[in-house]
XYZ file of C-alpha atoms in Angstrom:
127
model
C -33.487 -3.137 10.352
C -36.460 -5.449 9.786
C -36.082 -8.761 8.011
C -37.158 -9.046 4.393
C -40.100 -11.280 3.539
C -37.739 -13.950 2.202
C -35.682 -13.891 5.407
C -38.854 -14.052 7.512
C -40.055 -17.101 5.559
C -36.673 -18.799 6.009
C -36.721 -18.070 9.735
C -40.245 -19.464 10.061
C -39.219 -22.609 8.167
C -36.222 -23.087 10.459
C -38.435 -22.611 13.528
C -40.967 -25.173 12.279
C -38.167 -27.623 11.476
C -36.693 -27.177 14.952
C -40.072 -27.784 16.584
C -40.646 -30.852 14.419
C -37.175 -32.279 15.044
C -36.774 -31.602 18.762
C -39.822 -30.013 20.432
C -38.346 -30.331 23.936
C -35.223 -28.359 22.983
C -37.281 -25.756 21.087
C -39.547 -25.269 24.097
C -36.508 -24.854 26.362
C -35.172 -22.107 24.089
C -38.497 -20.332 23.883
C -38.163 -18.374 27.142
C -34.579 -17.243 26.576
C -35.282 -14.977 23.616
C -34.215 -11.399 23.127
C -37.609 -10.128 24.220
C -37.288 -11.817 27.634
C -33.779 -10.431 28.065
C -34.768 -6.847 27.241
C -37.879 -7.017 29.426
C -35.798 -8.254 32.362
C -33.239 -5.524 31.702
C -35.916 -2.811 31.746
C -37.405 -4.161 34.993
C -33.989 -4.250 36.685
C -33.276 -0.717 35.479
C -36.599 0.464 36.945
C -35.757 -1.170 40.279
C -32.314 0.449 40.202
C -33.941 3.800 39.476
C -36.072 3.442 42.607
C -32.952 2.560 44.628
C -31.272 5.653 43.182
C -34.194 7.808 44.311
C -33.864 6.303 47.778
C -30.143 7.081 47.892
C -30.714 10.610 46.630
C -33.441 11.337 49.169
C -31.559 9.616 52.002
C -28.424 11.622 51.235
C -30.418 14.841 51.218
C -32.138 14.076 54.515
C -28.882 13.005 56.184
C -27.078 15.928 54.492
C -24.404 13.630 53.050
C -23.669 15.039 49.615
C -21.644 12.058 48.246
C -24.569 9.689 48.902
C -26.915 12.057 47.061
C -24.512 12.273 44.120
C -24.218 8.481 43.963
C -28.022 8.216 44.086
C -28.353 10.670 41.203
C -25.750 8.795 39.153
C -27.517 5.483 39.814
C -30.809 7.054 38.709
C -29.222 8.471 35.562
C -27.512 5.201 34.641
C -30.655 3.152 35.191
C -32.759 5.586 33.174
C -30.331 5.298 30.248
C -30.289 1.511 30.587
C -34.105 1.336 30.618
C -34.528 3.624 27.623
C -31.948 1.811 25.508
C -33.391 -1.557 26.532
C -36.907 -0.395 25.692
C -35.875 0.876 22.241
C -34.117 -2.400 21.413
C -37.092 -4.550 22.407
C -38.313 -6.512 19.404
C -41.722 -5.777 17.999
C -44.302 -8.214 16.738
C -44.104 -11.925 17.466
C -42.006 -13.329 20.267
C -38.558 -14.772 19.678
C -39.652 -18.362 20.233
C -42.317 -20.528 18.686
C -43.664 -20.768 15.169
C -45.866 -17.928 14.065
C -49.366 -18.829 13.049
C -49.847 -15.758 10.871
C -47.411 -13.220 9.460
C -47.251 -9.867 11.193
C -49.191 -7.257 9.233
C -47.223 -4.095 8.530
C -48.193 -0.936 6.744
C -46.413 -0.491 3.462
C -44.348 2.600 4.027
C -41.550 4.325 2.207
C -38.878 2.047 3.697
C -40.792 -1.067 2.618
C -41.015 0.212 -0.948
C -37.303 1.036 -0.956
C -36.474 -2.447 0.329
C -38.654 -4.043 -2.350
C -36.947 -2.020 -5.083
C -33.526 -2.918 -3.703
C -34.471 -6.598 -3.618
C -35.719 -6.462 -7.245
C -32.504 -4.789 -8.428
C -30.380 -7.322 -6.587
C -32.384 -10.195 -8.086
C -32.084 -8.699 -11.584
C -28.317 -8.309 -11.242
C -27.887 -11.923 -10.152
C -29.703 -13.066 -13.266
C -31.353 -16.427 -13.945
C-alpha cells in the first residue's frame, strides 16, 4: 500500500532533518535500505537457481535420483524466493537520501479512492 501524500511529506521532512542533524549517520544508513536487501536476495536466489540446475543435471548424468530431486527442490525454492523478493522491491526513489522531486504517479482509481477516504476522515475529525 503506497504512502499518502501527507505521509510522504512527513517522511521527506524526517529524512531532511536526519541529514541536517547527523549526515554521517544518515549516509551510513543509506546503503542498508529495503531496496538493497531485496536486490541482494534476488541475486542470491538466482545464484541458488544456477546451483540447483547444476545439481539436477549432475544427478541426471550420474543417474543418482536423490541428487536430481534435491537440485529440483533447490531450483524451485530459489525461484519462489526470487519472485517474492522481486515483487516486494520498492518502486520509485531509493530508501535512503532526501528526494529532490516527488515521484510522479498517474492518478488512478486507487488514488481517487484514497483521496476520498482521506477527505472523509478529515471531515469526521472536524476542526
